[in-house]
Amino acid sequence: MNKILVTGGAGFIGANFCHYWMQQHPQDQLIVLDALTYAGHRKHIADLEQQGLVFVHGDICDPLLVEELFEKYHINRVVHFAAESHVDRSISGPDAFIQTNVFGTHNLLKAAKKYWLDKGVEDHKFHHVSTDEVYGSLTDTAPAFTEQTAFAPNSPYSASKAASDHLVRAYHHTYGLKVTTSNCSNNYGPYQDAEKLIPLIIKNILSGKSLPIYGDGKNIRDWLYVEDHCRAIDLILQRGKVGEVYNLGGENEWQNIDIVNLICDLLDELFANDTQLRERFKLSPCAKGESAKSLITFVTDRLGHDRRYAIDPSKCHEELNYRPVESFETGIRKTIDWMLRNQ
């Protein structure tokens, strides 16, 4: 039985991970530490608390609390999701990103060293969840990021995540902490906060609001369905080599404008065949027989907006036998369906 500290477990990816893990590994105990900022919601995991998940409202930047959790619950695994993660917010207010992503991660590493290494606990693992944004930006024709790609972060957010990645690596190479890191591409799926592209577009279509597209809309991202991401972390914890980094991607590059057009087409289709949807979301142009594309509005591009991210997942294929289950077409339909049921 593993005692797993899941930081940020009430957030988007963290909540999905908790649901996945308790279904796949019911013998383990999850202890969720979450500060419940704007993107964390306890209701995402409320049903899991009835099944034994322990929820702790607190901050990873609180060293005494973190140490107390290691001691009280005999933690032997950490899966570290907690992070400030929205690029726009990092541009307007970078301090919170440095505090949480750098100092918060360091607090966790210090506690892990104190409780595991200083006490001779051999059976331990620390998995750090990071982002492809640490690698910077690619041109349209450049080869995809590999685990050997040099870091070149372009926003306060990605710079803070790069710093945390380096700290995790340092605690392995200096002290011998058993760590792994994953750098993932853009995630989407249930529980995602509405400030992110896909849920924002769906929500705005349903409420008849404009669909803001940065610049020319041709920025490219690789998209990974969140449950596929959770499966990959499971494999890394089981089979991943200590000290290694694994790039996780969906093998699924899309221009932003193409994603928006696809979501518009899918919702146009759903509304055309569902009277109840038209009645429920009367403010949507889809309810009036108009296309959701009428809401598309191009806005001034974001400062330092990276042009393209792309992941080369070869290492995960070869070492972990991992490939995503969901295509973008199946994953986006599941995401739309979830949002319609939970709007």
mmCIF file with all atom_site columns, C-alpha atoms in Angstrom, residues 57-189:
data_model
loop_
_atom_site.group_PDB
_atom_site.id
_atom_site.type_symbol
_atom_site.label_atom_id
_atom_site.label_alt_id
_atom_site.label_comp_id
_atom_site.label_asym_id
_atom_site.label_entity_id
_atom_site.label_seq_id
_atom_site.pdbx_PDB_ins_code
_atom_site.Cartn_x
_atom_site.Cartn_y
_atom_site.Cartn_z
_atom_site.occupancy
_atom_site.B_iso_or_equiv
_atom_site.pdbx_formal_charge
_atom_site.auth_seq_id
_atom_site.auth_comp_id
_atom_site.auth_asym_id
_atom_site.auth_atom_id
_atom_site.pdbx_PDB_model_num
ATOM 1   C CA . HIS A 1 57  ? -6.374  22.538 2.587   1.00 0.00 ? 57  HIS A CA 1
ATOM 2   C CA . GLY A 1 58  ? -2.939  24.084 2.588   1.00 0.00 ? 58  GLY A CA 1
ATOM 3   C CA . ASP A 1 59  ? -0.028  25.521 0.651   1.00 0.00 ? 59  ASP A CA 1
ATOM 4   C CA . ILE A 1 60  ? 3.081   23.722 -0.574  1.00 0.00 ? 60  ILE A CA 1
ATOM 5   C CA . CYS A 1 61  ? 4.950   26.879 0.434   1.00 0.00 ? 61  CYS A CA 1
ATOM 6   C CA . ASP A 1 62  ? 4.243   26.070 4.105   1.00 0.00 ? 62  ASP A CA 1
ATOM 7   C CA . PRO A 1 63  ? 7.267   23.946 5.134   1.00 0.00 ? 63  PRO A CA 1
ATOM 8   C CA . LEU A 1 64  ? 5.900   22.941 8.536   1.00 0.00 ? 64  LEU A CA 1
ATOM 9   C CA . LEU A 1 65  ? 2.647   21.668 7.026   1.00 0.00 ? 65  LEU A CA 1
ATOM 10  C CA . VAL A 1 66  ? 4.462   19.724 4.318   1.00 0.00 ? 66  VAL A CA 1
ATOM 11  C CA . GLU A 1 67  ? 6.775   18.065 6.855   1.00 0.00 ? 67  GLU A CA 1
ATOM 12  C CA . GLU A 1 68  ? 3.805   17.281 9.099   1.00 0.00 ? 68  GLU A CA 1
ATOM 13  C CA . LEU A 1 69  ? 2.061   15.455 6.229   1.00 0.00 ? 69  LEU A CA 1
ATOM 14  C CA . PHE A 1 70  ? 5.140   13.330 5.490   1.00 0.00 ? 70  PHE A CA 1
ATOM 15  C CA . GLU A 1 71  ? 5.377   12.374 9.155   1.00 0.00 ? 71  GLU A CA 1
ATOM 16  C CA . LYS A 1 72  ? 1.673   11.872 9.882   1.00 0.00 ? 72  LYS A CA 1
ATOM 17  C CA . TYR A 1 73  ? 0.783   9.798  6.826   1.00 0.00 ? 73  TYR A CA 1
ATOM 18  C CA . HIS A 1 74  ? 4.148   8.047  6.255   1.00 0.00 ? 74  HIS A CA 1
ATOM 19  C CA . ILE A 1 75  ? 4.270   9.335  2.680   1.00 0.00 ? 75  ILE A CA 1
ATOM 20  C CA . ASN A 1 76  ? 6.370   7.194  0.323   1.00 0.00 ? 76  ASN A CA 1
ATOM 21  C CA . ARG A 1 77  ? 5.290   8.699  -3.014  1.00 0.00 ? 77  ARG A CA 1
ATOM 22  C CA . VAL A 1 78  ? 4.842   12.295 -4.167  1.00 0.00 ? 78  VAL A CA 1
ATOM 23  C CA . VAL A 1 79  ? 3.103   13.281 -7.389  1.00 0.00 ? 79  VAL A CA 1
ATOM 24  C CA . HIS A 1 80  ? 3.613   17.012 -7.683  1.00 0.00 ? 80  HIS A CA 1
ATOM 25  C CA . PHE A 1 81  ? 1.032   18.864 -9.794  1.00 0.00 ? 81  PHE A CA 1
ATOM 26  C CA . ALA A 1 82  ? 0.619   22.032 -7.721  1.00 0.00 ? 82  ALA A CA 1
ATOM 27  C CA . ALA A 1 83  ? 1.635   25.046 -9.780  1.00 0.00 ? 83  ALA A CA 1
ATOM 28  C CA . GLU A 1 84  ? 0.596   28.421 -11.023 1.00 0.00 ? 84  GLU A CA 1
ATOM 29  C CA . SER A 1 85  ? 0.151   27.623 -14.692 1.00 0.00 ? 85  SER A CA 1
ATOM 30  C CA . HIS A 1 86  ? -1.554  30.334 -16.741 1.00 0.00 ? 86  HIS A CA 1
ATOM 31  C CA . VAL A 1 87  ? 0.851   32.257 -18.976 1.00 0.00 ? 87  VAL A CA 1
ATOM 32  C CA . ASP A 1 88  ? -1.279  35.431 -19.118 1.00 0.00 ? 88  ASP A CA 1
ATOM 33  C CA . ARG A 1 89  ? -1.379  35.606 -15.318 1.00 0.00 ? 89  ARG A CA 1
ATOM 34  C CA . SER A 1 90  ? 2.387   35.113 -15.148 1.00 0.00 ? 90  SER A CA 1
ATOM 35  C CA . ILE A 1 91  ? 2.871   38.141 -17.400 1.00 0.00 ? 91  ILE A CA 1
ATOM 36  C CA . SER A 1 92  ? 0.694   40.418 -15.270 1.00 0.00 ? 92  SER A CA 1
ATOM 37  C CA . GLY A 1 93  ? 1.748   38.990 -11.893 1.00 0.00 ? 93  GLY A CA 1
ATOM 38  C CA . PRO A 1 94  ? 4.895   36.853 -11.956 1.00 0.00 ? 94  PRO A CA 1
ATOM 39  C CA . ASP A 1 95  ? 5.592   36.871 -8.196  1.00 0.00 ? 95  ASP A CA 1
ATOM 40  C CA . ALA A 1 96  ? 3.040   34.155 -7.409  1.00 0.00 ? 96  ALA A CA 1
ATOM 41  C CA . PHE A 1 97  ? 4.622   31.910 -10.041 1.00 0.00 ? 97  PHE A CA 1
ATOM 42  C CA . ILE A 1 98  ? 8.085   32.206 -8.533  1.00 0.00 ? 98  ILE A CA 1
ATOM 43  C CA . GLN A 1 99  ? 6.708   31.630 -5.037  1.00 0.00 ? 99  GLN A CA 1
ATOM 44  C CA . THR A 1 100 ? 4.623   28.538 -5.815  1.00 0.00 ? 100 THR A CA 1
ATOM 45  C CA . ASN A 1 101 ? 6.549   26.907 -8.635  1.00 0.00 ? 101 ASN A CA 1
ATOM 46  C CA . VAL A 1 102 ? 10.071  27.475 -7.322  1.00 0.00 ? 102 VAL A CA 1
ATOM 47  C CA . PHE A 1 103 ? 9.884   27.891 -3.544  1.00 0.00 ? 103 PHE A CA 1
ATOM 48  C CA . GLY A 1 104 ? 6.926   25.506 -3.212  1.00 0.00 ? 104 GLY A CA 1
ATOM 49  C CA . THR A 1 105 ? 8.707   22.772 -5.141  1.00 0.00 ? 105 THR A CA 1
ATOM 50  C CA . HIS A 1 106 ? 11.835  23.306 -3.062  1.00 0.00 ? 106 HIS A CA 1
ATOM 51  C CA . ASN A 1 107 ? 9.812   22.923 0.151   1.00 0.00 ? 107 ASN A CA 1
ATOM 52  C CA . LEU A 1 108 ? 8.548   19.558 -1.058  1.00 0.00 ? 108 LEU A CA 1
ATOM 53  C CA . LEU A 1 109 ? 12.045  18.418 -2.009  1.00 0.00 ? 109 LEU A CA 1
ATOM 54  C CA . LYS A 1 110 ? 13.469  19.453 1.367   1.00 0.00 ? 110 LYS A CA 1
ATOM 55  C CA . ALA A 1 111 ? 10.725  17.572 3.199   1.00 0.00 ? 111 ALA A CA 1
ATOM 56  C CA . ALA A 1 112 ? 11.252  14.495 1.024   1.00 0.00 ? 112 ALA A CA 1
ATOM 57  C CA . LYS A 1 113 ? 14.987  14.545 1.711   1.00 0.00 ? 113 LYS A CA 1
ATOM 58  C CA . LYS A 1 114 ? 14.411  14.973 5.454   1.00 0.00 ? 114 LYS A CA 1
ATOM 59  C CA . TYR A 1 115 ? 11.808  12.246 5.755   1.00 0.00 ? 115 TYR A CA 1
ATOM 60  C CA . TRP A 1 116 ? 13.184  9.749  3.223   1.00 0.00 ? 116 TRP A CA 1
ATOM 61  C CA . LEU A 1 117 ? 16.925  10.148 2.845   1.00 0.00 ? 117 LEU A CA 1
ATOM 62  C CA . ASP A 1 118 ? 17.823  11.331 6.330   1.00 0.00 ? 118 ASP A CA 1
ATOM 63  C CA . LYS A 1 119 ? 15.779  8.441  7.803   1.00 0.00 ? 119 LYS A CA 1
ATOM 64  C CA . GLY A 1 120 ? 16.984  5.824  5.348   1.00 0.00 ? 120 GLY A CA 1
ATOM 65  C CA . VAL A 1 121 ? 13.622  5.182  3.659   1.00 0.00 ? 121 VAL A CA 1
ATOM 66  C CA . GLU A 1 122 ? 14.572  3.235  0.516   1.00 0.00 ? 122 GLU A CA 1
ATOM 67  C CA . ASP A 1 123 ? 11.092  2.771  -0.948  1.00 0.00 ? 123 ASP A CA 1
ATOM 68  C CA . HIS A 1 124 ? 10.303  6.289  -2.138  1.00 0.00 ? 124 HIS A CA 1
ATOM 69  C CA . LYS A 1 125 ? 9.608   8.163  -5.390  1.00 0.00 ? 125 LYS A CA 1
ATOM 70  C CA . PHE A 1 126 ? 9.093   11.823 -6.194  1.00 0.00 ? 126 PHE A CA 1
ATOM 71  C CA . HIS A 1 127 ? 7.407   12.520 -9.521  1.00 0.00 ? 127 HIS A CA 1
ATOM 72  C CA . HIS A 1 128 ? 7.450   16.101 -10.762 1.00 0.00 ? 128 HIS A CA 1
ATOM 73  C CA . VAL A 1 129 ? 4.909   17.192 -13.375 1.00 0.00 ? 129 VAL A CA 1
ATOM 74  C CA . SER A 1 130 ? 6.216   19.893 -15.697 1.00 0.00 ? 130 SER A CA 1
ATOM 75  C CA . THR A 1 131 ? 5.504   21.388 -19.112 1.00 0.00 ? 131 THR A CA 1
ATOM 76  C CA . ASP A 1 132 ? 6.836   21.454 -22.655 1.00 0.00 ? 132 ASP A CA 1
ATOM 77  C CA . GLU A 1 133 ? 6.967   25.245 -22.383 1.00 0.00 ? 133 GLU A CA 1
ATOM 78  C CA . VAL A 1 134 ? 10.350  25.033 -20.631 1.00 0.00 ? 134 VAL A CA 1
ATOM 79  C CA . TYR A 1 135 ? 11.866  24.262 -24.035 1.00 0.00 ? 135 TYR A CA 1
ATOM 80  C CA . GLY A 1 136 ? 10.775  27.535 -25.623 1.00 0.00 ? 136 GLY A CA 1
ATOM 81  C CA . SER A 1 137 ? 9.274   27.968 -29.073 1.00 0.00 ? 137 SER A CA 1
ATOM 82  C CA . LEU A 1 138 ? 9.614   26.092 -32.372 1.00 0.00 ? 138 LEU A CA 1
ATOM 83  C CA . THR A 1 139 ? 9.282   27.207 -35.950 1.00 0.00 ? 139 THR A CA 1
ATOM 84  C CA . ASP A 1 140 ? 6.647   25.476 -38.062 1.00 0.00 ? 140 ASP A CA 1
ATOM 85  C CA . THR A 1 141 ? 9.202   23.091 -39.561 1.00 0.00 ? 141 THR A CA 1
ATOM 86  C CA . ALA A 1 142 ? 11.585  22.517 -36.639 1.00 0.00 ? 142 ALA A CA 1
ATOM 87  C CA . PRO A 1 143 ? 11.897  19.028 -35.141 1.00 0.00 ? 143 PRO A CA 1
ATOM 88  C CA . ALA A 1 144 ? 9.874   18.367 -32.001 1.00 0.00 ? 144 ALA A CA 1
ATOM 89  C CA . PHE A 1 145 ? 11.218  18.740 -28.461 1.00 0.00 ? 145 PHE A CA 1
ATOM 90  C CA . THR A 1 146 ? 13.144  15.779 -27.070 1.00 0.00 ? 146 THR A CA 1
ATOM 91  C CA . GLU A 1 147 ? 14.380  15.224 -23.537 1.00 0.00 ? 147 GLU A CA 1
ATOM 92  C CA . GLN A 1 148 ? 17.768  16.561 -24.708 1.00 0.00 ? 148 GLN A CA 1
ATOM 93  C CA . THR A 1 149 ? 16.373  19.880 -25.991 1.00 0.00 ? 149 THR A CA 1
ATOM 94  C CA . ALA A 1 150 ? 17.993  22.825 -24.183 1.00 0.00 ? 150 ALA A CA 1
ATOM 95  C CA . PHE A 1 151 ? 15.718  24.871 -21.949 1.00 0.00 ? 151 PHE A CA 1
ATOM 96  C CA . ALA A 1 152 ? 14.740  28.267 -23.379 1.00 0.00 ? 152 ALA A CA 1
ATOM 97  C CA . PRO A 1 153 ? 11.680  29.476 -21.422 1.00 0.00 ? 153 PRO A CA 1
ATOM 98  C CA . ASN A 1 154 ? 10.021  32.621 -22.745 1.00 0.00 ? 154 ASN A CA 1
ATOM 99  C CA . SER A 1 155 ? 7.496   33.565 -20.033 1.00 0.00 ? 155 SER A CA 1
ATOM 100 C CA . PRO A 1 156 ? 7.683   33.958 -16.257 1.00 0.00 ? 156 PRO A CA 1
ATOM 101 C CA . TYR A 1 157 ? 5.522   30.829 -16.028 1.00 0.00 ? 157 TYR A CA 1
ATOM 102 C CA . SER A 1 158 ? 7.798   28.631 -18.132 1.00 0.00 ? 158 SER A CA 1
ATOM 103 C CA . ALA A 1 159 ? 10.902  30.103 -16.474 1.00 0.00 ? 159 ALA A CA 1
ATOM 104 C CA . SER A 1 160 ? 9.539   29.196 -13.033 1.00 0.00 ? 160 SER A CA 1
ATOM 105 C CA . LYS A 1 161 ? 8.761   25.657 -14.197 1.00 0.00 ? 161 LYS A CA 1
ATOM 106 C CA . ALA A 1 162 ? 12.249  25.315 -15.701 1.00 0.00 ? 162 ALA A CA 1
ATOM 107 C CA . ALA A 1 163 ? 13.706  26.359 -12.353 1.00 0.00 ? 163 ALA A CA 1
ATOM 108 C CA . SER A 1 164 ? 11.643  23.723 -10.550 1.00 0.00 ? 164 SER A CA 1
ATOM 109 C CA . ASP A 1 165 ? 12.765  21.066 -13.043 1.00 0.00 ? 165 ASP A CA 1
ATOM 110 C CA . HIS A 1 166 ? 16.385  21.932 -12.299 1.00 0.00 ? 166 HIS A CA 1
ATOM 111 C CA . LEU A 1 167 ? 15.796  21.717 -8.549  1.00 0.00 ? 167 LEU A CA 1
ATOM 112 C CA . VAL A 1 168 ? 14.270  18.241 -8.885  1.00 0.00 ? 168 VAL A CA 1
ATOM 113 C CA . ARG A 1 169 ? 17.234  17.112 -10.967 1.00 0.00 ? 169 ARG A CA 1
ATOM 114 C CA . ALA A 1 170 ? 19.682  18.605 -8.455  1.00 0.00 ? 170 ALA A CA 1
ATOM 115 C CA . TYR A 1 171 ? 18.113  16.771 -5.504  1.00 0.00 ? 171 TYR A CA 1
ATOM 116 C CA . HIS A 1 172 ? 18.616  13.511 -7.350  1.00 0.00 ? 172 HIS A CA 1
ATOM 117 C CA . HIS A 1 173 ? 22.186  14.118 -8.446  1.00 0.00 ? 173 HIS A CA 1
ATOM 118 C CA . THR A 1 174 ? 23.338  15.752 -5.204  1.00 0.00 ? 174 THR A CA 1
ATOM 119 C CA . TYR A 1 175 ? 21.447  13.796 -2.547  1.00 0.00 ? 175 TYR A CA 1
ATOM 120 C CA . GLY A 1 176 ? 20.233  10.656 -4.302  1.00 0.00 ? 176 GLY A CA 1
ATOM 121 C CA . LEU A 1 177 ? 16.510  11.422 -4.079  1.00 0.00 ? 177 LEU A CA 1
ATOM 122 C CA . LYS A 1 178 ? 14.594  9.024  -6.345  1.00 0.00 ? 178 LYS A CA 1
ATOM 123 C CA . VAL A 1 179 ? 12.920  11.404 -8.770  1.00 0.00 ? 179 VAL A CA 1
ATOM 124 C CA . THR A 1 180 ? 11.321  11.391 -12.202 1.00 0.00 ? 180 THR A CA 1
ATOM 125 C CA . THR A 1 181 ? 10.035  14.323 -14.227 1.00 0.00 ? 181 THR A CA 1
ATOM 126 C CA . SER A 1 182 ? 7.511   14.525 -17.051 1.00 0.00 ? 182 SER A CA 1
ATOM 127 C CA . ASN A 1 183 ? 7.221   17.463 -19.442 1.00 0.00 ? 183 ASN A CA 1
ATOM 128 C CA . CYS A 1 184 ? 3.800   17.296 -21.029 1.00 0.00 ? 184 CYS A CA 1
ATOM 129 C CA . SER A 1 185 ? 2.074   19.067 -23.889 1.00 0.00 ? 185 SER A CA 1
ATOM 130 C CA . ASN A 1 186 ? -1.238  20.941 -23.556 1.00 0.00 ? 186 ASN A CA 1
ATOM 131 C CA . ASN A 1 187 ? -3.846  18.928 -21.664 1.00 0.00 ? 187 ASN A CA 1
ATOM 132 C CA . TYR A 1 188 ? -7.611  19.067 -22.105 1.00 0.00 ? 188 TYR A CA 1
ATOM 133 C CA . GLY A 1 189 ? -10.592 17.223 -20.642 1.00 0.00 ? 189 GLY A CA 1
#
